[in-house]
PDB file of C-alpha atoms in Angstrom:
ATOM      1  CA  UNK F 290      27.048   4.590   8.206  1.00 48.00           C
ATOM      2  CA  UNK F 291      24.143   6.466   6.146  1.00 50.00           C
ATOM      3  CA  UNK F 292      22.161   3.245   6.107  1.00 51.00           C
ATOM      4  CA  UNK F 293      23.307   2.040  10.160  1.00 53.00           C
ATOM      5  CA  UNK F 294      21.583   5.600  11.336  1.00 47.00           C
ATOM      6  CA  UNK F 295      18.202   6.012   9.418  1.00 56.00           C
ATOM      7  CA  UNK F 296      17.425   2.300   8.497  1.00 61.00           C
ATOM      8  CA  UNK F 297      14.678   0.756  10.602  1.00 66.00           C
ATOM      9  CA  UNK F 298      15.774  -2.187  12.170  1.00 67.00           C
ATOM     10  CA  UNK F 299      14.602  -5.660  11.308  1.00 66.00           C
ATOM     11  CA  UNK F 300      13.452  -6.920  14.400  1.00 69.00           C
ATOM     12  CA  UNK F 301      10.737  -4.009  13.616  1.00 72.00           C
ATOM     13  CA  UNK F 302       9.010  -5.796  11.428  1.00 76.00           C
ATOM     14  CA  UNK F 303       8.414  -9.498  13.442  1.00 81.00           C
ATOM     15  CA  UNK F 304       5.285 -10.132  14.405  1.00 86.00           C
ATOM     16  CA  UNK F 305       6.337 -11.048  17.884  1.00 82.00           C
ATOM     17  CA  UNK F 306       7.740  -7.607  18.096  1.00 82.00           C
ATOM     18  CA  UNK F 307       4.476  -5.684  17.174  1.00 86.00           C
ATOM     19  CA  UNK F 308       2.380  -7.998  18.784  1.00 86.00           C
ATOM     20  CA  UNK F 309       0.462  -9.052  15.694  1.00 90.00           C
ATOM     21  CA  UNK F 310      -1.792 -12.518  15.528  1.00 85.00           C
ATOM     22  CA  UNK F 311       0.266 -15.222  14.844  1.00 91.00           C
ATOM     23  CA  UNK F 312      -2.538 -17.287  12.329  1.00 94.00           C
ATOM     24  CA  UNK F 313       0.265 -20.172  11.076  1.00 94.00           C
ATOM     25  CA  UNK F 314       4.142 -20.542  10.762  1.00 95.00           C
ATOM     26  CA  UNK F 315       3.089 -20.113   7.243  1.00 95.00           C
ATOM     27  CA  UNK F 316       1.503 -16.637   7.231  1.00 94.00           C
ATOM     28  CA  UNK F 317       3.965 -15.699  10.213  1.00 94.00           C
ATOM     29  CA  UNK F 318       7.321 -16.386   7.415  1.00 94.00           C
ATOM     30  CA  UNK F 319       4.959 -14.728   4.468  1.00 94.00           C
ATOM     31  CA  UNK F 320       4.379 -11.518   6.641  1.00 94.00           C
ATOM     32  CA  UNK F 321       8.055 -11.462   8.025  1.00 94.00           C
ATOM     33  CA  UNK F 322       9.505 -12.141   4.760  1.00 95.00           C
ATOM     34  CA  UNK F 323       7.987  -9.061   3.499  1.00 96.00           C
ATOM     35  CA  UNK F 324       8.794  -6.952   6.134  1.00 93.00           C
ATOM     36  CA  UNK F 325      12.219  -8.099   5.576  1.00 94.00           C
ATOM     37  CA  UNK F 326      12.173  -7.664   2.017  1.00 96.00           C
ATOM     38  CA  UNK F 327      10.859  -4.044   2.595  1.00 95.00           C
ATOM     39  CA  UNK F 328      13.724  -2.752   4.598  1.00 93.00           C
ATOM     40  CA  UNK F 329      15.859  -4.668   2.138  1.00 94.00           C
ATOM     41  CA  UNK F 330      14.587  -2.235  -0.563  1.00 96.00           C
ATOM     42  CA  UNK F 331      15.274   1.156   2.269  1.00 94.00           C
ATOM     43  CA  UNK F 332      18.617   0.193   2.378  1.00 92.00           C
ATOM     44  CA  UNK F 333      19.534  -0.287  -1.546  1.00 94.00           C
ATOM     45  CA  UNK F 334      18.222   3.124  -1.585  1.00 94.00           C
ATOM     46  CA  UNK F 335      19.652   4.783   1.042  1.00 91.00           C
ATOM     47  CA  UNK F 336      23.387   3.352   0.433  1.00 91.00           C
ATOM     48  CA  UNK F 337      23.228   3.469  -3.237  1.00 93.00           C
ATOM     49  CA  UNK F 338      25.400   5.667  -4.988  1.00 92.00           C
ATOM     50  CA  UNK F 339      22.736   6.428  -7.830  1.00 94.00           C
ATOM     51  CA  UNK F 340      19.339   5.337  -8.155  1.00 94.00           C
ATOM     52  CA  UNK F 341      20.534   2.827 -11.518  1.00 95.00           C
ATOM     53  CA  UNK F 342      22.501   1.191  -8.900  1.00 96.00           C
ATOM     54  CA  UNK F 343      19.865   0.321  -6.512  1.00 96.00           C
ATOM     55  CA  UNK F 344      17.933  -0.591  -9.419  1.00 96.00           C
ATOM     56  CA  UNK F 345      20.766  -3.331  -9.943  1.00 97.00           C
ATOM     57  CA  UNK F 346      20.308  -4.555  -6.772  1.00 97.00           C
ATOM     58  CA  UNK F 347      16.167  -4.256  -6.341  1.00 97.00           C
ATOM     59  CA  UNK F 348      16.173  -6.487  -9.327  1.00 97.00           C
ATOM     60  CA  UNK F 349      18.297  -9.287  -7.576  1.00 97.00           C
ATOM     61  CA  UNK F 350      15.138  -9.745  -5.177  1.00 97.00           C
ATOM     62  CA  UNK F 351      12.950 -12.672  -5.899  1.00 97.00           C
ATOM     63  CA  UNK F 352       9.499 -11.827  -7.745  1.00 97.00           C
ATOM     64  CA  UNK F 353       7.208 -12.499  -4.844  1.00 97.00           C
ATOM     65  CA  UNK F 354       8.958 -10.013  -2.867  1.00 98.00           C
ATOM     66  CA  UNK F 355      10.447  -7.268  -5.180  1.00 98.00           C
ATOM     67  CA  UNK F 356       7.561  -4.800  -5.034  1.00 98.00           C
ATOM     68  CA  UNK F 357       7.908  -4.769  -1.549  1.00 98.00           C
ATOM     69  CA  UNK F 358      11.364  -3.637  -1.423  1.00 98.00           C
ATOM     70  CA  UNK F 359      10.744  -0.920  -4.348  1.00 98.00           C
ATOM     71  CA  UNK F 360       7.974   0.209  -1.740  1.00 98.00           C
ATOM     72  CA  UNK F 361      10.889   0.253   0.696  1.00 96.00           C
ATOM     73  CA  UNK F 362      12.832   2.079  -1.730  1.00 97.00           C
ATOM     74  CA  UNK F 363      10.493   4.855  -2.211  1.00 97.00           C
ATOM     75  CA  UNK F 364      10.462   5.079   1.503  1.00 96.00           C
ATOM     76  CA  UNK F 365      14.097   5.172   1.729  1.00 95.00           C
ATOM     77  CA  UNK F 366      14.497   7.974  -1.417  1.00 96.00           C
ATOM     78  CA  UNK F 367      11.827  10.219   0.458  1.00 95.00           C
ATOM     79  CA  UNK F 368      13.326  10.377   3.782  1.00 93.00           C
ATOM     80  CA  UNK F 369      16.788  11.440   1.929  1.00 92.00           C
ATOM     81  CA  UNK F 370      14.462  14.129   0.312  1.00 93.00           C
ATOM     82  CA  UNK F 371      13.345  15.014   3.185  1.00 92.00           C
ATOM     83  CA  UNK F 372      16.190  14.832   5.725  1.00 86.00           C
ATOM     84  CA  UNK F 373      18.482  18.269   5.736  1.00 81.00           C
ATOM     85  CA  UNK F 374      21.426  17.355   4.048  1.00 72.00           C
ATOM     86  CA  UNK F 375      19.819  14.459   2.010  1.00 63.00           C
ATOM     87  CA  UNK F 376      19.397  16.360  -1.050  1.00 71.00           C
ATOM     88  CA  UNK F 377      16.460  16.702  -3.114  1.00 78.00           C
ATOM     89  CA  UNK F 378      14.850  14.950  -6.194  1.00 90.00           C
ATOM     90  CA  UNK F 379      15.660  11.531  -5.497  1.00 94.00           C
ATOM     91  CA  UNK F 380      12.111   9.945  -5.983  1.00 96.00           C
ATOM     92  CA  UNK F 381      11.810  12.242  -8.947  1.00 95.00           C
ATOM     93  CA  UNK F 382      14.883  10.731 -10.274  1.00 96.00           C
ATOM     94  CA  UNK F 383      13.762   7.509  -9.250  1.00 96.00           C
ATOM     95  CA  UNK F 384      10.739   7.369 -11.108  1.00 96.00           C
ATOM     96  CA  UNK F 385      12.329   8.864 -14.264  1.00 95.00           C
ATOM     97  CA  UNK F 386      14.049   5.487 -14.988  1.00 93.00           C
ATOM     98  CA  UNK F 387      13.099   1.843 -15.252  1.00 94.00           C
ATOM     99  CA  UNK F 388      11.648   2.216 -11.589  1.00 95.00           C
ATOM    100  CA  UNK F 389       8.643   3.658 -13.001  1.00 96.00           C
ATOM    101  CA  UNK F 390       6.887   0.370 -13.654  1.00 97.00           C
ATOM    102  CA  UNK F 391       6.698   0.586  -9.907  1.00 97.00           C
ATOM    103  CA  UNK F 392       4.816   3.856  -9.706  1.00 96.00           C
ATOM    104  CA  UNK F 393       2.072   3.017  -7.639  1.00 96.00           C
ATOM    105  CA  UNK F 394       3.905   0.874  -4.938  1.00 97.00           C
ATOM    106  CA  UNK F 395       6.832   3.500  -4.604  1.00 98.00           C
ATOM    107  CA  UNK F 396       4.149   6.299  -4.212  1.00 98.00           C
ATOM    108  CA  UNK F 397       3.333   4.089  -0.866  1.00 98.00           C
ATOM    109  CA  UNK F 398       6.661   3.997   0.004  1.00 97.00           C
ATOM    110  CA  UNK F 399       7.007   8.307  -0.098  1.00 97.00           C
ATOM    111  CA  UNK F 400       3.871   7.972   2.555  1.00 97.00           C
ATOM    112  CA  UNK F 401       5.885   6.110   5.130  1.00 95.00           C
ATOM    113  CA  UNK F 402       8.655   8.415   4.888  1.00 95.00           C
ATOM    114  CA  UNK F 403       6.202  11.230   5.606  1.00 95.00           C
ATOM    115  CA  UNK F 404       5.188   9.178   8.598  1.00 94.00           C
ATOM    116  CA  UNK F 405       8.309   9.580   9.992  1.00 92.00           C
ATOM    117  CA  UNK F 406       9.545  13.142   8.835  1.00 92.00           C
ATOM    118  CA  UNK F 407       8.177  16.945  10.448  1.00 91.00           C
ATOM    119  CA  UNK F 408       4.940  18.069   8.228  1.00 91.00           C
ATOM    120  CA  UNK F 409       7.502  21.053   7.215  1.00 91.00           C
ATOM    121  CA  UNK F 410       9.741  18.586   5.700  1.00 92.00           C
ATOM    122  CA  UNK F 411       6.852  16.767   3.616  1.00 94.00           C
ATOM    123  CA  UNK F 412       6.692  17.166  -0.039  1.00 93.00           C
ATOM    124  CA  UNK F 413       4.835  18.992  -1.968  1.00 93.00           C
ATOM    125  CA  UNK F 414       1.301  17.594  -3.559  1.00 94.00           C
ATOM    126  CA  UNK F 415       2.469  18.968  -7.037  1.00 93.00           C
ATOM    127  CA  UNK F 416       5.354  17.025  -7.145  1.00 92.00           C
ATOM    128  CA  UNK F 417       3.402  13.854  -7.496  1.00 95.00           C
ATOM    129  CA  UNK F 418       0.542  12.905 -10.425  1.00 94.00           C
ATOM    130  CA  UNK F 419      -2.794  14.320  -9.640  1.00 94.00           C
ATOM    131  CA  UNK F 420      -4.359  10.846  -9.781  1.00 96.00           C
ATOM    132  CA  UNK F 421      -2.030   8.768  -7.968  1.00 96.00           C
ATOM    133  CA  UNK F 422      -0.889  11.211  -5.130  1.00 96.00           C
ATOM    134  CA  UNK F 423      -3.419   9.636  -2.777  1.00 97.00           C
ATOM    135  CA  UNK F 424      -1.466   6.388  -2.806  1.00 98.00           C
ATOM    136  CA  UNK F 425       1.025   8.249  -0.652  1.00 98.00           C
ATOM    137  CA  UNK F 426      -1.708   8.505   1.866  1.00 97.00           C
ATOM    138  CA  UNK F 427      -2.523   4.767   1.825  1.00 98.00           C
ATOM    139  CA  UNK F 428       1.254   4.463   2.563  1.00 97.00           C
ATOM    140  CA  UNK F 429       0.919   7.141   5.441  1.00 97.00           C
ATOM    141  CA  UNK F 430      -1.909   4.983   6.753  1.00 97.00           C
ATOM    142  CA  UNK F 431      -0.344   1.856   6.572  1.00 97.00           C
ATOM    143  CA  UNK F 432       2.672   2.656   8.311  1.00 96.00           C
ATOM    144  CA  UNK F 433       0.553   4.753  11.308  1.00 96.00           C
ATOM    145  CA  UNK F 434      -1.196   1.491  11.220  1.00 96.00           C
ATOM    146  CA  UNK F 435       1.741  -0.971  11.607  1.00 95.00           C
ATOM    147  CA  UNK F 436       3.878   1.212  14.022  1.00 93.00           C
ATOM    148  CA  UNK F 437       0.731   2.636  16.260  1.00 95.00           C
ATOM    149  CA  UNK F 438      -1.876   0.050  16.222  1.00 95.00           C
ATOM    150  CA  UNK F 439      -3.378   0.859  19.429  1.00 96.00           C
ATOM    151  CA  UNK F 440      -4.066   4.152  18.556  1.00 97.00           C
ATOM    152  CA  UNK F 441      -5.168   3.513  15.043  1.00 97.00           C
ATOM    153  CA  UNK F 442      -6.398   0.238  15.413  1.00 97.00           C
ATOM    154  CA  UNK F 443      -7.899  -0.278  18.758  1.00 97.00           C
ATOM    155  CA  UNK F 444      -8.287   3.204  19.114  1.00 97.00           C
ATOM    156  CA  UNK F 445      -9.733   4.061  15.406  1.00 97.00           C
ATOM    157  CA  UNK F 446      -8.528   7.328  15.358  1.00 97.00           C
ATOM    158  CA  UNK F 447      -8.399   9.910  12.747  1.00 95.00           C
ATOM    159  CA  UNK F 448      -6.526  12.773  12.102  1.00 89.00           C
ATOM    160  CA  UNK F 449      -9.094  15.482  12.259  1.00 85.00           C
ATOM    161  CA  UNK F 450      -6.762  18.192  10.663  1.00 81.00           C
ATOM    162  CA  UNK F 451      -4.983  16.243   7.486  1.00 87.00           C
ATOM    163  CA  UNK F 452      -4.024  19.127   5.451  1.00 84.00           C
ATOM    164  CA  UNK F 453      -2.424  16.905   2.535  1.00 92.00           C
ATOM    165  CA  UNK F 454      -2.634  17.915  -0.391  1.00 91.00           C
ATOM    166  CA  UNK F 455      -4.390  20.990   0.737  1.00 87.00           C
ATOM    167  CA  UNK F 456      -7.829  21.780  -0.094  1.00 79.00           C
ATOM    168  CA  UNK F 457      -9.047  18.126  -0.529  1.00 76.00           C
ATOM    169  CA  UNK F 458     -12.130  18.387   1.445  1.00 74.00           C
ATOM    170  CA  UNK F 459     -11.607  15.500   4.009  1.00 86.00           C
ATOM    171  CA  UNK F 460     -10.533  12.729   1.415  1.00 93.00           C
ATOM    172  CA  UNK F 461      -7.308  12.472   2.955  1.00 95.00           C
ATOM    173  CA  UNK F 462      -8.987  10.539   5.831  1.00 95.00           C
ATOM    174  CA  UNK F 463     -10.617   8.062   2.901  1.00 96.00           C
ATOM    175  CA  UNK F 464      -6.953   7.432   1.500  1.00 97.00           C
ATOM    176  CA  UNK F 465      -5.348   7.227   4.812  1.00 97.00           C
ATOM    177  CA  UNK F 466      -7.886   4.134   5.930  1.00 98.00           C
ATOM    178  CA  UNK F 467      -7.177   2.249   2.653  1.00 98.00           C
ATOM    179  CA  UNK F 468      -3.870   2.252   3.834  1.00 98.00           C
ATOM    180  CA  UNK F 469      -5.017   1.207   7.163  1.00 98.00           C
ATOM    181  CA  UNK F 470      -6.870  -1.488   5.721  1.00 98.00           C
ATOM    182  CA  UNK F 471      -4.125  -2.814   3.875  1.00 98.00           C
ATOM    183  CA  UNK F 472      -1.892  -3.087   7.359  1.00 97.00           C
ATOM    184  CA  UNK F 473      -4.891  -5.550   8.815  1.00 98.00           C
ATOM    185  CA  UNK F 474      -3.815  -7.693   6.432  1.00 98.00           C
ATOM    186  CA  UNK F 475      -0.074  -7.966   8.246  1.00 96.00           C
ATOM    187  CA  UNK F 476      -1.890  -7.125  11.620  1.00 96.00           C
ATOM    188  CA  UNK F 477      -4.668  -9.965  11.501  1.00 97.00           C
ATOM    189  CA  UNK F 478      -1.718 -12.279  10.443  1.00 96.00           C
ATOM    190  CA  UNK F 479      -3.943 -12.962   6.912  1.00 96.00           C
ATOM    191  CA  UNK F 480      -6.832 -14.436   9.177  1.00 97.00           C
ATOM    192  CA  UNK F 481      -9.973 -13.237   7.506  1.00 98.00           C
ATOM    193  CA  UNK F 482     -11.907 -13.873  10.408  1.00 97.00           C
ATOM    194  CA  UNK F 483     -10.140 -11.657  12.382  1.00 98.00           C
ATOM    195  CA  UNK F 484     -10.268  -8.852   9.784  1.00 98.00           C
ATOM    196  CA  UNK F 485     -13.384  -8.782   9.313  1.00 98.00           C
ATOM    197  CA  UNK F 486     -14.082  -8.800  13.075  1.00 98.00           C
ATOM    198  CA  UNK F 487     -11.756  -6.041  13.584  1.00 98.00           C
ATOM    199  CA  UNK F 488     -13.538  -3.853  10.562  1.00 98.00           C
ATOM    200  CA  UNK F 489     -16.418  -4.463  11.814  1.00 98.00           C
ATOM    201  CA  UNK F 490     -15.596  -2.593  15.054  1.00 97.00           C
ATOM    202  CA  UNK F 491     -14.884   0.671  12.969  1.00 98.00           C
ATOM    203  CA  UNK F 492     -18.041   3.354  12.246  1.00 97.00           C
ATOM    204  CA  UNK F 493     -19.849   1.836   9.325  1.00 98.00           C
ATOM    205  CA  UNK F 494     -18.848   5.113   7.304  1.00 97.00           C
ATOM    206  CA  UNK F 495     -15.008   3.577   6.986  1.00 98.00           C
ATOM    207  CA  UNK F 496     -15.737   0.321   6.039  1.00 98.00           C
ATOM    208  CA  UNK F 497     -15.891   0.399   2.444  1.00 98.00           C
ATOM    209  CA  UNK F 498     -12.379   2.134   2.497  1.00 98.00           C
ATOM    210  CA  UNK F 499     -10.738  -0.489   4.861  1.00 98.00           C
ATOM    211  CA  UNK F 500     -12.052  -3.528   2.702  1.00 98.00           C
ATOM    212  CA  UNK F 501     -10.297  -1.888  -0.242  1.00 98.00           C
ATOM    213  CA  UNK F 502      -7.439  -1.886   1.438  1.00 98.00           C
ATOM    214  CA  UNK F 503      -7.547  -5.161   2.265  1.00 98.00           C
ATOM    215  CA  UNK F 504      -8.219  -6.314  -0.787  1.00 98.00           C
ATOM    216  CA  UNK F 505      -4.931  -5.113  -2.473  1.00 98.00           C
ATOM    217  CA  UNK F 506      -2.993  -6.680   0.459  1.00 98.00           C
ATOM    218  CA  UNK F 507      -4.684 -10.089  -0.106  1.00 98.00           C
ATOM    219  CA  UNK F 508      -4.218  -9.898  -3.610  1.00 98.00           C
ATOM    220  CA  UNK F 509      -0.668  -8.453  -3.729  1.00 98.00           C
ATOM    221  CA  UNK F 510       0.671 -10.106  -0.400  1.00 96.00           C
ATOM    222  CA  UNK F 511      -1.309 -13.441  -0.387  1.00 93.00           C
ATOM    223  CA  UNK F 512      -0.849 -15.775   1.977  1.00 93.00           C
ATOM    224  CA  UNK F 513      -3.995 -17.665   2.036  1.00 96.00           C
ATOM    225  CA  UNK F 514      -6.327 -20.111  -0.094  1.00 97.00           C
ATOM    226  CA  UNK F 515      -9.355 -19.241  -2.612  1.00 97.00           C
ATOM    227  CA  UNK F 516     -11.533 -20.340  -0.512  1.00 97.00           C
ATOM    228  CA  UNK F 517     -10.152 -18.037   2.571  1.00 98.00           C
ATOM    229  CA  UNK F 518     -10.736 -15.205   0.224  1.00 98.00           C
ATOM    230  CA  UNK F 519     -14.403 -16.014  -1.247  1.00 97.00           C
ATOM    231  CA  UNK F 520     -15.408 -16.017   2.705  1.00 98.00           C
ATOM    232  CA  UNK F 521     -13.155 -12.616   2.772  1.00 98.00           C
ATOM    233  CA  UNK F 522     -15.844 -11.339   0.339  1.00 97.00           C
ATOM    234  CA  UNK F 523     -19.039 -12.934   1.566  1.00 97.00           C
ATOM    235  CA  UNK F 524     -17.480 -10.675   4.768  1.00 97.00           C
ATOM    236  CA  UNK F 525     -17.201  -7.638   3.220  1.00 97.00           C
ATOM    237  CA  UNK F 526     -21.181  -8.007   1.986  1.00 96.00           C
ATOM    238  CA  UNK F 527     -21.942  -4.490   0.370  1.00 96.00           C
ATOM    239  CA  UNK F 528     -18.561  -3.556   0.372  1.00 98.00           C
ATOM    240  CA  UNK F 529     -17.790  -6.169  -2.117  1.00 97.00           C
ATOM    241  CA  UNK F 530     -16.903  -3.911  -4.520  1.00 97.00           C
ATOM    242  CA  UNK F 531     -14.470  -1.749  -2.567  1.00 98.00           C
ATOM    243  CA  UNK F 532     -12.674  -5.020  -1.861  1.00 98.00           C
ATOM    244  CA  UNK F 533     -12.818  -5.822  -5.684  1.00 98.00           C
ATOM    245  CA  UNK F 534     -11.357  -2.532  -6.548  1.00 98.00           C
ATOM    246  CA  UNK F 535      -8.442  -3.352  -4.296  1.00 98.00           C
ATOM    247  CA  UNK F 536      -7.607  -6.598  -5.539  1.00 98.00           C
ATOM    248  CA  UNK F 537      -8.193  -4.836  -9.058  1.00 98.00           C
ATOM    249  CA  UNK F 538      -5.344  -2.252  -7.987  1.00 97.00           C
ATOM    250  CA  UNK F 539      -3.154  -5.323  -6.662  1.00 98.00           C
ATOM    251  CA  UNK F 540      -3.025  -6.870  -9.933  1.00 98.00           C
ATOM    252  CA  UNK F 541      -2.416  -4.213 -12.291  1.00 98.00           C
ATOM    253  CA  UNK F 542       0.861  -3.122  -9.736  1.00 97.00           C
ATOM    254  CA  UNK F 543       2.351  -6.909 -10.217  1.00 98.00           C
ATOM    255  CA  UNK F 544       0.813  -6.576 -13.893  1.00 98.00           C
ATOM    256  CA  UNK F 545       2.546  -3.338 -14.550  1.00 97.00           C
ATOM    257  CA  UNK F 546       5.973  -4.044 -12.850  1.00 97.00           C
ATOM    258  CA  UNK F 547       5.984  -7.682 -14.700  1.00 97.00           C
ATOM    259  CA  UNK F 548       6.056  -9.144 -11.306  1.00 98.00           C
ATOM    260  CA  UNK F 549       2.656 -11.814 -11.750  1.00 98.00           C
ATOM    261  CA  UNK F 550       2.808 -14.737  -9.632  1.00 97.00           C
ATOM    262  CA  UNK F 551       0.350 -17.582  -9.550  1.00 97.00           C
ATOM    263  CA  UNK F 552      -1.218 -16.274  -5.960  1.00 97.00           C
ATOM    264  CA  UNK F 553      -2.185 -12.707  -7.650  1.00 98.00           C
ATOM    265  CA  UNK F 554      -4.489 -15.325  -9.970  1.00 97.00           C
ATOM    266  CA  UNK F 555      -5.797 -16.859  -7.224  1.00 97.00           C
ATOM    267  CA  UNK F 556      -6.859 -13.803  -5.179  1.00 98.00           C
ATOM    268  CA  UNK F 557      -8.537 -12.092  -8.363  1.00 98.00           C
ATOM    269  CA  UNK F 558     -10.370 -15.047  -9.258  1.00 97.00           C
ATOM    270  CA  UNK F 559     -11.273 -15.474  -6.145  1.00 97.00           C
ATOM    271  CA  UNK F 560     -12.809 -11.705  -4.864  1.00 97.00           C
ATOM    272  CA  UNK F 561     -12.950 -10.278  -7.985  1.00 97.00           C
ATOM    273  CA  UNK F 562     -14.104 -13.636 -10.275  1.00 97.00           C
ATOM    274  CA  UNK F 563     -11.866 -12.774 -12.728  1.00 97.00           C
ATOM    275  CA  UNK F 564      -8.388 -13.340 -14.237  1.00 97.00           C
ATOM    276  CA  UNK F 565      -5.339 -11.025 -13.111  1.00 98.00           C
ATOM    277  CA  UNK F 566      -4.519  -9.903 -16.209  1.00 97.00           C
ATOM    278  CA  UNK F 567      -8.169  -8.913 -16.805  1.00 97.00           C
ATOM    279  CA  UNK F 568      -8.859  -7.298 -13.360  1.00 98.00           C
ATOM    280  CA  UNK F 569      -5.554  -5.305 -14.001  1.00 98.00           C
ATOM    281  CA  UNK F 570      -6.743  -4.221 -17.570  1.00 98.00           C
ATOM    282  CA  UNK F 571     -10.261  -2.675 -16.139  1.00 98.00           C
ATOM    283  CA  UNK F 572      -8.137  -0.764 -14.291  1.00 98.00           C
ATOM    284  CA  UNK F 573      -6.461   0.977 -17.023  1.00 97.00           C
ATOM    285  CA  UNK F 574      -9.900   0.674 -19.406  1.00 97.00           C
ATOM    286  CA  UNK F 575     -11.743   3.258 -16.979  1.00 97.00           C
ATOM    287  CA  UNK F 576      -9.038   5.213 -16.092  1.00 97.00           C
ATOM    288  CA  UNK F 577      -9.716   9.412 -16.428  1.00 95.00           C
ATOM    289  CA  UNK F 578      -7.903  10.661 -19.721  1.00 91.00           C
ATOM    290  CA  UNK F 579      -7.692  13.870 -17.700  1.00 92.00           C
ATOM    291  CA  UNK F 580      -7.390  14.216 -14.377  1.00 92.00           C
ATOM    292  CA  UNK F 581      -9.998  17.200 -13.145  1.00 89.00           C
ATOM    293  CA  UNK F 582     -10.981  16.737  -9.197  1.00 89.00           C
ATOM    294  CA  UNK F 583     -14.253  17.963  -8.713  1.00 85.00           C
ATOM    295  CA  UNK F 584     -17.062  17.303  -5.597  1.00 86.00           C
ATOM    296  CA  UNK F 585     -15.076  13.853  -5.084  1.00 92.00           C
ATOM    297  CA  UNK F 586     -11.384  13.751  -6.258  1.00 94.00           C
ATOM    298  CA  UNK F 587     -10.667  12.030 -10.068  1.00 95.00           C
ATOM    299  CA  UNK F 588      -8.594   8.844  -7.881  1.00 97.00           C
ATOM    300  CA  UNK F 589     -12.148   8.119  -5.686  1.00 97.00           C
ATOM    301  CA  UNK F 590     -14.076   8.342  -9.188  1.00 96.00           C
ATOM    302  CA  UNK F 591     -11.642   6.107 -10.658  1.00 98.00           C
ATOM    303  CA  UNK F 592     -12.120   3.768  -8.200  1.00 98.00           C
ATOM    304  CA  UNK F 593     -16.008   3.799  -8.339  1.00 97.00           C
ATOM    305  CA  UNK F 594     -15.475   2.439 -11.583  1.00 97.00           C
ATOM    306  CA  UNK F 595     -13.018  -0.093 -11.153  1.00 98.00           C
ATOM    307  CA  UNK F 596     -15.608  -1.407  -8.571  1.00 97.00           C
ATOM    308  CA  UNK F 597     -18.583  -0.772 -10.802  1.00 97.00           C
ATOM    309  CA  UNK F 598     -17.049  -2.634 -13.711  1.00 97.00           C
ATOM    310  CA  UNK F 599     -15.500  -5.339 -12.118  1.00 97.00           C
ATOM    311  CA  UNK F 600     -18.516  -6.510 -10.288  1.00 95.00           C
ATOM    312  CA  UNK F 601     -19.865  -6.374 -13.582  1.00 94.00           C
ATOM    313  CA  UNK F 602     -17.543  -8.241 -15.962  1.00 92.00           C
ATOM    314  CA  UNK F 603     -16.671 -10.781 -12.985  1.00 81.00           C
ATOM    315  CA  UNK F 604     -20.223 -11.244 -11.122  1.00 64.00           C
ATOM    316  CA  UNK F 605     -18.311 -11.145  -8.045  1.00 54.00           C
ATOM    317  CA  UNK F 606     -21.385  -9.129  -6.474  1.00 42.00           C
ATOM    318  CA  UNK F 607     -23.804 -11.577  -7.739  1.00 44.00           C
TER     319      UNK F 607
END
């Protein structure tokens, strides 16, 4: 009963329903399968009696799509934590077990839940890792662009008073843009020309974060050839480092979770000029040992270090 009440219908993720670009039957099948597995993961979370049972079910999903299912589970548990009568501590319990290796993607899923909950039911930012909590807003941005495309993509909307986490001096809008960029990979149907054209319509100050999101989605979800990704990197121009940072993040998320697939290698070679495992390793080599937010959050400083090191190591910017 709980699953039927709060699980979105799978038809909501079809390109036809969303009005998204259809580049090819293969791209459409990929993106719609991602949506299907996301919702399956969501359903597993809200239906399972324990997080252990949910993990057992999630591990049966094919490697290529399992991360998206864990993202859906993150949303499911985020909804349960936020809804009256749903209880508390589901996300903490989930991350306290084997699912911890999927923490990046689970945080993103929590952001989907926030987009559907009233603000007074949002989780406290203090509940999350101080470095990774910005990924929650990546998920929020993805959701808003995916389901409110006219407002967030055509209208290029930004919330003027987004106060999560408190006192972030406007960086939340940048984290949300990273999620909007990730959503563009789906909205544009993996068409790199359309992605670049869409980003070009946004104010220049937003391009870097949008390209970072595209880099993450194009590497994690894939769906294109190496030549198409090299073309995307050319389109990114001065934002090539942002694109590469997102790609390296995606590689790390797959490597850390044991979900590496051949397409990940194709993507990092094209965007970063590096093998997937090397791009992933860089994200950890430059990760701050102590999280201290200054003029910019430590998360942003980390992203900048990743971009610089990937460009330097892979020659992607040359």
